[in-house]
PDB file of C-alpha atoms in Angstrom:
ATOM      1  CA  UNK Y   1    -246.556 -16.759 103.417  1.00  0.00           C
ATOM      2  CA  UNK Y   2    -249.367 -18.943 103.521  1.00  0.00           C
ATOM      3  CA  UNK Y   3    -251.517 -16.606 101.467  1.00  0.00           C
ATOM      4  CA  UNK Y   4    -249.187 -16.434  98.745  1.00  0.00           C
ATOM      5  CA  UNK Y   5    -248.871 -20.274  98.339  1.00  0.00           C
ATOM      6  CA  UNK Y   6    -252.328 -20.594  98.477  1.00  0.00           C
ATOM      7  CA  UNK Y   7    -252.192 -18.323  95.144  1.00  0.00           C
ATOM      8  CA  UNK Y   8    -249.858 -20.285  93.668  1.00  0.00           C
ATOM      9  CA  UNK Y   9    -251.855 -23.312  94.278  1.00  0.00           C
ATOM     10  CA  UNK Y  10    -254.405 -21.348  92.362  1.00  0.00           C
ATOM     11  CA  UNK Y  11    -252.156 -20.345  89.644  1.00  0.00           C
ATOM     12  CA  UNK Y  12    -251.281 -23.771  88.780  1.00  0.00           C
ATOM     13  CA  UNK Y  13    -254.823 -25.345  88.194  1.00  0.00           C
ATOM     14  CA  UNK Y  14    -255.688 -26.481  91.733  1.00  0.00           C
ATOM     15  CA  UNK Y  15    -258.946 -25.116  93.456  1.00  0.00           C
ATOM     16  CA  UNK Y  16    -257.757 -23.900  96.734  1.00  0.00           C
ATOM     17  CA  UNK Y  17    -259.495 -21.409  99.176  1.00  0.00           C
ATOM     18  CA  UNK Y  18    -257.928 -19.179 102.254  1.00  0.00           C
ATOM     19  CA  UNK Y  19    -261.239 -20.155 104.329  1.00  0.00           C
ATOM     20  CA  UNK Y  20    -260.381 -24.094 103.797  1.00  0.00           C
ATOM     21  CA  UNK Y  21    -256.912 -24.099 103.931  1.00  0.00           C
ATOM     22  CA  UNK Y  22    -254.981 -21.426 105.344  1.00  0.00           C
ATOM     23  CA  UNK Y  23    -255.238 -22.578 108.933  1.00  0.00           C
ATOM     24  CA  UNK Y  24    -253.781 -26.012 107.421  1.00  0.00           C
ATOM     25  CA  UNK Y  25    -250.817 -24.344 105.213  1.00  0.00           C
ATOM     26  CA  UNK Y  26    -250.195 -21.988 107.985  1.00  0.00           C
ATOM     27  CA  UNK Y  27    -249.444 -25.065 110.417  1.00  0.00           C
ATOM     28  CA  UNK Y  28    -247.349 -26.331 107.749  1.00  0.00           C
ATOM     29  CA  UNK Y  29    -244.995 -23.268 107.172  1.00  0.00           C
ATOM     30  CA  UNK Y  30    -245.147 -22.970 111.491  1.00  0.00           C
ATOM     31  CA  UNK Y  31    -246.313 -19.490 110.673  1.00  0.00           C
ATOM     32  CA  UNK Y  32    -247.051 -17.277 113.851  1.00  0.00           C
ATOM     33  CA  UNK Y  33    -248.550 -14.337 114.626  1.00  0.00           C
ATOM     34  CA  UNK Y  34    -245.614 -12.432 116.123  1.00  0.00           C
ATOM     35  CA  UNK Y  35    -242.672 -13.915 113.158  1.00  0.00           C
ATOM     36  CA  UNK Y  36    -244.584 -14.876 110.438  1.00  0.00           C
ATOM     37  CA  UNK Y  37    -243.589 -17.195 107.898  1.00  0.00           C
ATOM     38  CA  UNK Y  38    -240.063 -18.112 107.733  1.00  0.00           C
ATOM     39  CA  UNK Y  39    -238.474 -18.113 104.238  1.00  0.00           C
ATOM     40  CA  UNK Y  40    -237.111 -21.800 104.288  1.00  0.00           C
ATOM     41  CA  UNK Y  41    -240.131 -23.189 105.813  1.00  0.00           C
ATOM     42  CA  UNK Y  42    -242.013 -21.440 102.764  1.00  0.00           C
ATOM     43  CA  UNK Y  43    -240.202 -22.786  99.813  1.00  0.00           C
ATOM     44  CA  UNK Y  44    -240.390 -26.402 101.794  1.00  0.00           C
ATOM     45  CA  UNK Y  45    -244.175 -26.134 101.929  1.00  0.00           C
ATOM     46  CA  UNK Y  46    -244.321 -24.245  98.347  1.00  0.00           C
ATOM     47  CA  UNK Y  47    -242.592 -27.549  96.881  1.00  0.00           C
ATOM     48  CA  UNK Y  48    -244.407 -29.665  98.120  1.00  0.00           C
ATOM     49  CA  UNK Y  49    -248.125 -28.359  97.954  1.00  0.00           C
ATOM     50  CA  UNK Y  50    -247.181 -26.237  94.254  1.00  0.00           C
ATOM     51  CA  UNK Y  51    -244.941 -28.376  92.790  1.00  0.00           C
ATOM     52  CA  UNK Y  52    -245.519 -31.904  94.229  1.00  0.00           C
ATOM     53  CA  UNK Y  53    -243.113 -35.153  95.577  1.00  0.00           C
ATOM     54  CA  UNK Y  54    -240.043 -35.671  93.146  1.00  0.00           C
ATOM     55  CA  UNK Y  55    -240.464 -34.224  89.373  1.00  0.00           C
ATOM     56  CA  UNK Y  56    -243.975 -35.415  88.924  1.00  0.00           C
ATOM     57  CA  UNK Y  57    -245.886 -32.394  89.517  1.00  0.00           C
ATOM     58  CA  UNK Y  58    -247.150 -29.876  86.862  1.00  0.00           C
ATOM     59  CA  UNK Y  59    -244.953 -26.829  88.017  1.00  0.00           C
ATOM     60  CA  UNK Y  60    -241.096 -26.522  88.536  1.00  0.00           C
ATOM     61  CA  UNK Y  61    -239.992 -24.196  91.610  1.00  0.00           C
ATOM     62  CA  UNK Y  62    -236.541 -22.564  92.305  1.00  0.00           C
ATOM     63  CA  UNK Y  63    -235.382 -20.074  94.398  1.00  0.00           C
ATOM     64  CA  UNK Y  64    -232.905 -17.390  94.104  1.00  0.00           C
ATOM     65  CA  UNK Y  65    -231.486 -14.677  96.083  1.00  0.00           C
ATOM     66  CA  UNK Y  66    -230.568 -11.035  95.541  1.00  0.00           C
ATOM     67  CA  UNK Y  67    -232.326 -11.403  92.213  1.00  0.00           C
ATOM     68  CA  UNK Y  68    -232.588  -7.682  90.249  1.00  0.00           C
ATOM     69  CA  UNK Y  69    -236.091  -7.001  89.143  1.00  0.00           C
ATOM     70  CA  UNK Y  70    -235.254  -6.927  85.560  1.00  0.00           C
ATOM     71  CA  UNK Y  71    -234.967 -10.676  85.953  1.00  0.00           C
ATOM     72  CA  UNK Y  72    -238.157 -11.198  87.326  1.00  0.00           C
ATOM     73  CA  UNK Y  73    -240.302  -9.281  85.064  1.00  0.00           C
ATOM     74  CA  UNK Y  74    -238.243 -11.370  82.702  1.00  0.00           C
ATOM     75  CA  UNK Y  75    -239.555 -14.537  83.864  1.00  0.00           C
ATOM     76  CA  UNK Y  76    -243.208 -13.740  83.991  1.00  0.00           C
ATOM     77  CA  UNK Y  77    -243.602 -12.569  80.521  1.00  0.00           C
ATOM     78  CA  UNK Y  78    -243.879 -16.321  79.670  1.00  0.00           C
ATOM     79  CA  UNK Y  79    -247.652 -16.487  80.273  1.00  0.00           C
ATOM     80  CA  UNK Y  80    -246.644 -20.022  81.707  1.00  0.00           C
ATOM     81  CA  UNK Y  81    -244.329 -18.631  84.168  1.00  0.00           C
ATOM     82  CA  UNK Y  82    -244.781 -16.520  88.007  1.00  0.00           C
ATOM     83  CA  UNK Y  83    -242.528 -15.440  90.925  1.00  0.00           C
ATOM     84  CA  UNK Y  84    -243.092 -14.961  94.300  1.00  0.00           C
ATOM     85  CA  UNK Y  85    -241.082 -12.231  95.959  1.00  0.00           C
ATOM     86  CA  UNK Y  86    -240.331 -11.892  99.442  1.00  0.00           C
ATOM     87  CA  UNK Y  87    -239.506  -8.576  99.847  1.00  0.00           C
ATOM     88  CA  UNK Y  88    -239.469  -5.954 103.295  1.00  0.00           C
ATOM     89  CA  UNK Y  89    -241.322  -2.896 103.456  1.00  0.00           C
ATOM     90  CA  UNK Y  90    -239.470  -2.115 106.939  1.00  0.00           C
ATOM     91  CA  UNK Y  91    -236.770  -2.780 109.038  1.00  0.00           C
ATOM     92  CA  UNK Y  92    -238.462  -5.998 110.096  1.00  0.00           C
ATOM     93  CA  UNK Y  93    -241.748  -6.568 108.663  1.00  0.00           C
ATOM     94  CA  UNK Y  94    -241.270  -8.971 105.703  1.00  0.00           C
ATOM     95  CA  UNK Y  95    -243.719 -10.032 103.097  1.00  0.00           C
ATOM     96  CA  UNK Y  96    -244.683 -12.267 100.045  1.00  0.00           C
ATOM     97  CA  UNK Y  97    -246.016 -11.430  97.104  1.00  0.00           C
ATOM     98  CA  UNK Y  98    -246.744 -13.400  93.723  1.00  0.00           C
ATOM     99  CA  UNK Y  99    -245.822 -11.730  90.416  1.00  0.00           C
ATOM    100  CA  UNK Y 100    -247.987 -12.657  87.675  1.00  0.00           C
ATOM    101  CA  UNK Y 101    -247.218 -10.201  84.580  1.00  0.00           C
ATOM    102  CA  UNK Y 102    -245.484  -7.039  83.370  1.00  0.00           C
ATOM    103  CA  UNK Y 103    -247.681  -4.839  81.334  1.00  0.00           C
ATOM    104  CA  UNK Y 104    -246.865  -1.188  80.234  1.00  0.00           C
ATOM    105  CA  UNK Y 105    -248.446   0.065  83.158  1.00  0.00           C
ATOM    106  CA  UNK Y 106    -246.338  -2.204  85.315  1.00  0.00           C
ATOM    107  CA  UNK Y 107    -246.331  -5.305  87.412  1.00  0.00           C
ATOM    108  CA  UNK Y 108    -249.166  -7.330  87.797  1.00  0.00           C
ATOM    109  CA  UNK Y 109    -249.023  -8.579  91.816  1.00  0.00           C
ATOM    110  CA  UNK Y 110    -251.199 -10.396  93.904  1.00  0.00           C
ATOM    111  CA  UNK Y 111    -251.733  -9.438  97.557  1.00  0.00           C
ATOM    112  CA  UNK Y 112    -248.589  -7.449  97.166  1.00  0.00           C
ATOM    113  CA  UNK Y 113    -250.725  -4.385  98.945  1.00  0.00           C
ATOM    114  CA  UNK Y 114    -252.925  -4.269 101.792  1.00  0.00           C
ATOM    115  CA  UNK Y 115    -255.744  -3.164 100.649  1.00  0.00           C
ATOM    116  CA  UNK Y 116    -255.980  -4.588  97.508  1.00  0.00           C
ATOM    117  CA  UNK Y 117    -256.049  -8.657  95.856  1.00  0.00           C
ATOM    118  CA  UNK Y 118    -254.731  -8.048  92.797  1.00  0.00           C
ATOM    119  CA  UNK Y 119    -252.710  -4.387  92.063  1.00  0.00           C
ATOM    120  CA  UNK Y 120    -250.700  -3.050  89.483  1.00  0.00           C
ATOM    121  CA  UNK Y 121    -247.346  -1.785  90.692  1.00  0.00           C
ATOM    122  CA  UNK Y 122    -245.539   0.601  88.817  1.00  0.00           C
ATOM    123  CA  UNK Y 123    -242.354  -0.590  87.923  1.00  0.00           C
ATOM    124  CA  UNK Y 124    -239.949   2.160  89.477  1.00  0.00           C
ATOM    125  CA  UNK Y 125    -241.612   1.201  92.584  1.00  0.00           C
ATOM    126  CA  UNK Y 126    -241.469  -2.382  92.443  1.00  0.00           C
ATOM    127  CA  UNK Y 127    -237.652  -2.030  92.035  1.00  0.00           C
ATOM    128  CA  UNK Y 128    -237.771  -0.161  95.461  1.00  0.00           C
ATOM    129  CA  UNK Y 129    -238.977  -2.563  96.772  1.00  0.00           C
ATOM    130  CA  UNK Y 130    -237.253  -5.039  96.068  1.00  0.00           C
ATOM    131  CA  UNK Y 131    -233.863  -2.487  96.934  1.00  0.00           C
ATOM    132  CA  UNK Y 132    -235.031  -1.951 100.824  1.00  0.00           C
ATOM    133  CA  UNK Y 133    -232.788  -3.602 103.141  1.00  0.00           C
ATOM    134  CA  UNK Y 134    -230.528  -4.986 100.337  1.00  0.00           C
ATOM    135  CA  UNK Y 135    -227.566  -3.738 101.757  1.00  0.00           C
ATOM    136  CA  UNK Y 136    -228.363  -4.787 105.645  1.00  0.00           C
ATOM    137  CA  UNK Y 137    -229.177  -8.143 103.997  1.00  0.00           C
ATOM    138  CA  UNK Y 138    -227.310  -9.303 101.423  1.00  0.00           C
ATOM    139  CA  UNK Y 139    -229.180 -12.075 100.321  1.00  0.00           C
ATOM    140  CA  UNK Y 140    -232.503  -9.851  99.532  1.00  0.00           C
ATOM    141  CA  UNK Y 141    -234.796 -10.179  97.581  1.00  0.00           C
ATOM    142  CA  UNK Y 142    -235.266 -13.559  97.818  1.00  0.00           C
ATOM    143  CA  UNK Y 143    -237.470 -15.292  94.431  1.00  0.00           C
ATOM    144  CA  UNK Y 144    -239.163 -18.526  94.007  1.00  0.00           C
ATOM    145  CA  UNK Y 145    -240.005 -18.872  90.321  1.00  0.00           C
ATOM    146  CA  UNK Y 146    -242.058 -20.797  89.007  1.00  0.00           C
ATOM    147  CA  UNK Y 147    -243.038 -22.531  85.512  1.00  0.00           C
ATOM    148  CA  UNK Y 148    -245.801 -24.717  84.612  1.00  0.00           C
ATOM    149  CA  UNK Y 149    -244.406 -27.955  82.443  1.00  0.00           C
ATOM    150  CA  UNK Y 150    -246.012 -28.188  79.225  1.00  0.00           C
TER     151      UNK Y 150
END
């Protein structure tokens, strides 16, 4: 959770480092160890550090649930444009992920894997997913997108 905001910070034109302030947005979001981030307290704290008090910030953020993947790669076309995806890759291990581009080669993520910053996910396998635990929760995936105001 915190990770991914701090990415978004970066997207939008903001210098912002995980050494300086991921202890600080991680207090914020009342991430812990053993739950993580919860999914309200991130789009609270992703307003308000990404897209700023009332409409005077430089980015506009809503979020969406049980949004199809079509619609996402959709959004971030528009070079001015990004999503972050909370998605599960088990039964109970959630995680976020910012979507910054579809290319023929397939979806341009950040910290979407482990082991890697940025990665290019192949978009039969982004869909999946984006599909696990849909059923057992029905309002999965859940989006923020995001646009910069020009």
């Amino acid at each position: 959770g915190p990770t991914a905001i701090i990415n978004c910070i970066k997207w939008s034109g903001y210098r912002c480092s995980i050494r300086s302030s991921h202890t600080f947005i991680s207090r914020l979001c009342n991430t812990t160890r053993e739950e993580g981030t919860d999914d309200v307290d991130f789009g609270r704290v992703l307003r308000r550090l990404v897209a700023g008090e009332g409409k005077s910030g430089k980015v506009s953020v809503w979020k969406r649930d049980r949004v199809l993947s079509k619609q996402i790669l959709e959004h971030v076309k528009n070079p001015d444009c990004v999503a972050v995806v909370l998605y599960y890759f088990s039964h109970n291990e959630g995680h976020y992920a910012l979507v910054t581009d579809v290319t023929d080669q397939g979806v341009v993520c950040v910290n979407a894997l482990a082991d890697e910053t940025i990665s290019i996910v192949e978009k039969k396998q982004f869909t999946r997913y984006l599909s696990f635990r849909r059923k057992a929760k029905k309002d999965f995936p859940r989006v923020w997108f995001l646009r910069r105001k020009v």
